[in-house]
Amino acid sequence: MSSAQEPLISASERIDAEDDEHRDEGRLESNKSAPAAPSWFIWLLTLSAGLSGLLFGYDTGVISSTLVSLGSSLSNRPLDSLDKSLITASTSLFALLVSPFSSVFADSLGRKRVILVADVLFILGAGVQAACSTVWVMVVGRSIVGMAVGAASFVVPLYIAELAPAQHRGRLVTMNVIFITLGQVVAYIVGYGLGEYGHPDTAWRWMVGLGGLPAVVQLFMMMVMPETPRWLVMVGRGLEARGVVEKVAGGKVTAREVDATVKGIEIEVREEQDARRLRRRRGQGGDGKAGWVEGFDELFNIRRNKRALAIACLLQGLQQLCGFNSLMYFSATIFEMLGFPIPTLTSLVVAVTNFAFTLVALIIIDRIGRRRILLWSIPWMVFGLLLAAFGFFLSGATDTDAPGSPIVILISIMIYVAGYAIGLGNVPWMQSELFALNVRSLGSGIATATNWGANFVIGLTFLMLMDFLGPSLTFTLYALICVGGYGLIWKFYPETAGLSLEDAATLLEDDSWGVR
Ligand SMILES: O[C@H]1[C@H](O)[C@@H](O)[C@H](O)[C@@H](O)[C@H]1O
């Protein structure tokens, strides 16, 4: 291009061309082969954020042993079924109520502050439960913990996803699920140990009170951790964002690469702000509305956002409706029914298998991809559920239990849990990569609420289904739900592994709802 032609290019065109160049660099960055390992800083922040997962797992897992240890300690009477249901369900109910609102706070206060608030709630909830002496105060304590779990379960994956480089994102988000499943293993072990060897009057107070400990540790660790660069850019603190990107890379990138990454985020933020301004000018919503109402508008009126939300809710709903948590909460009851001598110990199999195969997922998720790992693992879940249904059918078909059927059921449950842990147990938590930045936290919040809503339904209905349909049909029903979910995933969920958050969101702009 001759110098005479240069003035013909407007300043904004030049900026656009520059943006394209930076965007390409950013994409190149995110798609080029992975550096050897995440920096120590990435591991540290995942560890500190992952403590929320540990708390989430502990607090959801500990309730089964707590319920059987309470005796007449609350309100001076043995608990009836309503008490037990209220104590159990209040946690998921409050997690459900809080998760969509935590997204509003995550945008206004920042991701990190929401994690800190959740910690305070975890500590408070643990204290109230450990000190309570009536059913109602216990329900209040469980509800406070539910609020903490709801906020943490939404914001921690978001925090990690926004800080992790694309090549490691899947693995690092899976780390959070590892902490959840580890928390459940710990809760089962603590519950079993204190239940068997602790003082009968105080064992349950320790079980619930211990949940506050990791929250104290996390509170102190998170205080020195940074905000995410994406949130910093969003609130106009680009310089700080640059510092965080540099820190996350651990000195393994050049200044130019850091610039390209920050620029990529800035471009996305600016494009979204421009699009919003344009819609306002055309009178397509937004005028005079509060930020979060506008967020709802954008989420439900723009195709790619709608599609992202539908996929995220589908995956989160399926994660719960496939019935896994009915095992988490009631496996001891099932194994007791099957005549295992120490059911709480046998039920540890569920928690340990879940944990072990989540570790396998950690190793293979970024290599295999989210869509593919789901399509490979769900058939194993269906197989495990149908085999368990067959085992239950055999054990119920004869007056004397069919010899071996409890073992068949135990093995089939392990197959089911392994299939779950490899795919559905963790892929839905990668939800934030589906959403564009301006609706990311709101969309993730609603998807997380779907998770808790379905969790609540499963927790509430499992024992009723076992009574009305019997175990064989209940497990067949879960198998059918998995088959339906498989079809929907096959049709609607595109692969997002290895893409930058910006590219993953762009993928959903496709005109059709299908998978290209
Ligand atoms: O990802 C987690 C994990 O799979 C847990 O084991 C399960 O209890 C939770 O509901 C789920 O969200």
Coordinates of N, CA, C and O in Angstrom, one line a residue, residues 38-54 111-112 115 119 155-165 168-169 171-173 175-176 179 217-229 241 243-250:
P38 N 1.2 -26.7 33.7 CA 0.7 -25.4 34.2 C 1.7 -24.9 35.2 O 2.4 -25.7 35.9
S39 N 1.8 -23.6 35.3 CA 2.8 -23.0 36.2 C 2.4 -23.3 37.7 O 1.2 -23.7 38.0
W40 N 3.3 -23.2 38.6 CA 3.1 -23.5 40.0 C 1.9 -22.6 40.5 O 1.1 -23.0 41.4
F41 N 1.9 -21.4 40.0 CA 0.9 -20.5 40.4 C -0.5 -21.0 40.1 O -1.5 -20.9 40.9
I42 N -0.7 -21.6 38.9 CA -2.0 -22.2 38.4 C -2.4 -23.3 39.4 O -3.5 -23.4 39.8
W43 N -1.4 -24.1 39.8 CA -1.7 -25.2 40.7 C -2.1 -24.7 42.1 O -3.0 -25.2 42.7
L44 N -1.4 -23.6 42.5 CA -1.7 -23.0 43.8 C -3.2 -22.5 43.8 O -3.9 -22.7 44.8
L45 N -3.5 -21.7 42.8 CA -4.8 -21.1 42.8 C -5.9 -22.2 42.6 O -7.0 -22.1 43.2
T46 N -5.6 -23.2 41.9 CA -6.6 -24.3 41.7 C -6.8 -25.0 43.1 O -7.9 -25.4 43.5
L47 N -5.7 -25.2 43.8 CA -5.7 -25.8 45.1 C -6.6 -25.0 46.1 O -7.5 -25.5 46.7
S48 N -6.3 -23.6 46.1 CA -7.1 -22.8 47.0 C -8.5 -22.7 46.6 O -9.4 -22.8 47.5
A49 N -8.8 -22.6 45.3 CA -10.2 -22.5 44.9 C -10.8 -23.9 45.1 O -12.0 -24.0 45.4
G50 N -10.0 -24.9 44.8 CA -10.6 -26.3 44.9 C -11.0 -26.7 46.3 O -11.8 -27.6 46.5
L51 N -10.5 -26.0 47.3 CA -11.0 -26.3 48.7 C -12.5 -26.1 48.8 O -13.1 -26.7 49.6
S52 N -13.0 -25.2 47.9 CA -14.5 -25.1 47.9 C -15.2 -26.4 47.5 O -16.2 -26.7 48.0
G53 N -14.5 -27.1 46.5 CA -15.0 -28.3 46.1 C -15.0 -29.3 47.2 O -16.0 -30.1 47.4
L54 N -13.9 -29.3 48.0 CA -13.8 -30.2 49.2 C -15.0 -30.0 50.1 O -15.6 -30.9 50.6
R111 N -15.3 -12.4 41.1 CA -15.4 -13.8 41.4 C -14.8 -14.1 42.8 O -15.3 -14.9 43.6
K112 N -13.6 -13.5 43.1 CA -12.9 -13.9 44.3 C -13.7 -13.5 45.6 O -13.7 -14.3 46.5
I115 N -16.2 -16.1 46.5 CA -15.6 -17.2 47.1 C -15.4 -16.9 48.6 O -15.7 -17.8 49.5
D119 N -17.0 -18.8 51.9 CA -16.2 -19.3 53.0 C -16.8 -18.9 54.4 O -16.9 -19.7 55.3
V155 N -19.3 -20.4 41.4 CA -18.3 -19.4 41.1 C -16.9 -20.0 41.0 O -16.0 -19.5 40.3
V156 N -16.6 -21.2 41.7 CA -15.3 -21.7 41.6 C -14.9 -22.2 40.2 O -13.8 -21.9 39.7
P157 N -15.8 -23.0 39.5 CA -15.5 -23.4 38.2 C -15.3 -22.2 37.3 O -14.4 -22.2 36.4
L158 N -16.0 -21.2 37.5 CA -15.9 -19.9 36.7 C -14.5 -19.3 37.0 O -13.8 -18.9 36.0
Y159 N -14.2 -19.2 38.2 CA -12.9 -18.6 38.6 C -11.7 -19.4 38.0 O -10.8 -18.8 37.4
I160 N -11.8 -20.7 38.1 CA -10.7 -21.5 37.5 C -10.7 -21.3 36.0 O -9.6 -21.1 35.4
A161 N -11.9 -21.5 35.4 CA -11.9 -21.4 33.9 C -11.4 -20.1 33.4 O -10.7 -20.0 32.3
E162 N -11.7 -19.0 34.1 CA -11.2 -17.7 33.6 C -9.7 -17.4 33.8 O -9.2 -16.5 33.3
L163 N -9.2 -18.2 34.7 CA -7.7 -18.0 35.0 C -6.9 -19.0 34.2 O -5.7 -18.7 33.9
A164 N -7.4 -20.2 33.9 CA -6.6 -21.2 33.3 C -6.4 -21.0 31.8 O -7.3 -20.6 31.1
P165 N -5.2 -21.3 31.3 CA -4.9 -21.2 29.9 C -5.8 -22.3 29.2 O -6.0 -23.4 29.8
H168 N -5.1 -26.1 29.4 CA -5.2 -26.8 30.7 C -6.6 -26.7 31.4 O -6.8 -27.2 32.4
R169 N -7.5 -25.9 30.7 CA -8.7 -25.6 31.3 C -9.5 -26.8 31.8 O -10.0 -26.9 32.9
R171 N -8.7 -29.8 32.4 CA -8.0 -30.5 33.5 C -8.2 -29.8 34.8 O -8.4 -30.4 35.8
L172 N -8.0 -28.5 34.7 CA -8.1 -27.7 36.0 C -9.5 -27.6 36.5 O -9.8 -27.6 37.7
V173 N -10.5 -27.5 35.6 CA -11.9 -27.5 36.1 C -12.2 -28.9 36.7 O -12.9 -29.0 37.7
M175 N -10.2 -30.7 38.2 CA -9.6 -30.7 39.6 C -10.6 -30.3 40.7 O -10.6 -30.8 41.7
N176 N -11.5 -29.3 40.3 CA -12.5 -28.9 41.2 C -13.4 -30.1 41.6 O -13.8 -30.3 42.7
F179 N -11.8 -32.5 43.9 CA -12.0 -32.0 45.3 C -13.4 -32.4 45.9 O -13.5 -32.7 47.0
V217 N -9.1 -22.4 56.2 CA -7.8 -22.5 55.4 C -8.0 -21.7 54.1 O -7.2 -20.9 53.7
Q218 N -9.1 -22.0 53.4 CA -9.3 -21.4 52.1 C -9.5 -19.8 52.2 O -9.0 -19.1 51.4
L219 N -10.1 -19.4 53.3 CA -10.3 -18.0 53.5 C -9.0 -17.2 53.5 O -8.8 -16.2 52.8
F220 N -8.0 -17.8 54.2 CA -6.7 -17.2 54.3 C -6.0 -17.3 52.9 O -5.3 -16.4 52.5
M221 N -6.1 -18.5 52.3 CA -5.4 -18.6 51.0 C -5.9 -17.7 49.9 O -5.2 -17.0 49.2
M222 N -7.3 -17.6 49.9 CA -7.9 -16.8 48.8 C -7.6 -15.3 48.9 O -7.6 -14.6 48.0
M223 N -7.3 -14.9 50.2 CA -7.1 -13.5 50.4 C -5.9 -13.0 49.6 O -5.8 -11.9 49.2
V224 N -4.9 -13.9 49.4 CA -3.7 -13.5 48.6 C -3.8 -13.9 47.1 O -2.8 -13.6 46.4
M225 N -4.9 -14.5 46.7 CA -5.0 -14.8 45.3 C -5.6 -13.7 44.5 O -6.3 -12.8 45.0
P226 N -5.3 -13.7 43.2 CA -5.8 -12.5 42.3 C -7.2 -12.7 41.9 O -7.8 -13.8 41.9
E227 N -7.8 -11.6 41.4 CA -9.1 -11.7 40.6 C -8.8 -12.3 39.2 O -7.6 -12.4 38.8
T228 N -9.8 -12.7 38.5 CA -9.5 -13.2 37.1 C -9.3 -12.0 36.2 O -10.0 -11.0 36.3
P229 N -8.4 -12.2 35.2 CA -8.2 -11.2 34.2 C -9.5 -10.7 33.5 O -9.7 -9.6 33.2
A241 N -5.2 -6.7 35.0 CA -5.4 -8.0 34.3 C -4.1 -8.5 33.6 O -3.8 -9.7 33.6
G243 N -1.1 -8.0 34.6 CA -0.2 -8.5 35.7 C -0.7 -10.0 36.0 O 0.2 -10.9 36.2
V244 N -2.0 -10.2 36.1 CA -2.4 -11.5 36.4 C -2.1 -12.5 35.3 O -1.6 -13.7 35.6
V245 N -2.3 -12.1 34.1 CA -2.0 -13.0 32.9 C -0.5 -13.4 33.0 O -0.2 -14.6 32.8
E246 N 0.3 -12.5 33.3 CA 1.8 -12.7 33.4 C 2.1 -13.7 34.5 O 2.8 -14.7 34.3
K247 N 1.4 -13.5 35.6 CA 1.6 -14.4 36.8 C 1.2 -15.8 36.5 O 1.9 -16.8 36.8
V248 N 0.0 -15.9 35.9 CA -0.5 -17.2 35.5 C 0.4 -18.0 34.6 O 0.6 -19.2 34.8
A249 N 1.0 -17.3 33.7 CA 1.9 -17.9 32.7 C 3.2 -18.3 33.4 O 4.0 -19.1 32.8
G250 N 3.5 -17.8 34.5 CA 4.7 -18.1 35.3 C 6.0 -17.8 34.5 O 6.9 -18.6 34.5

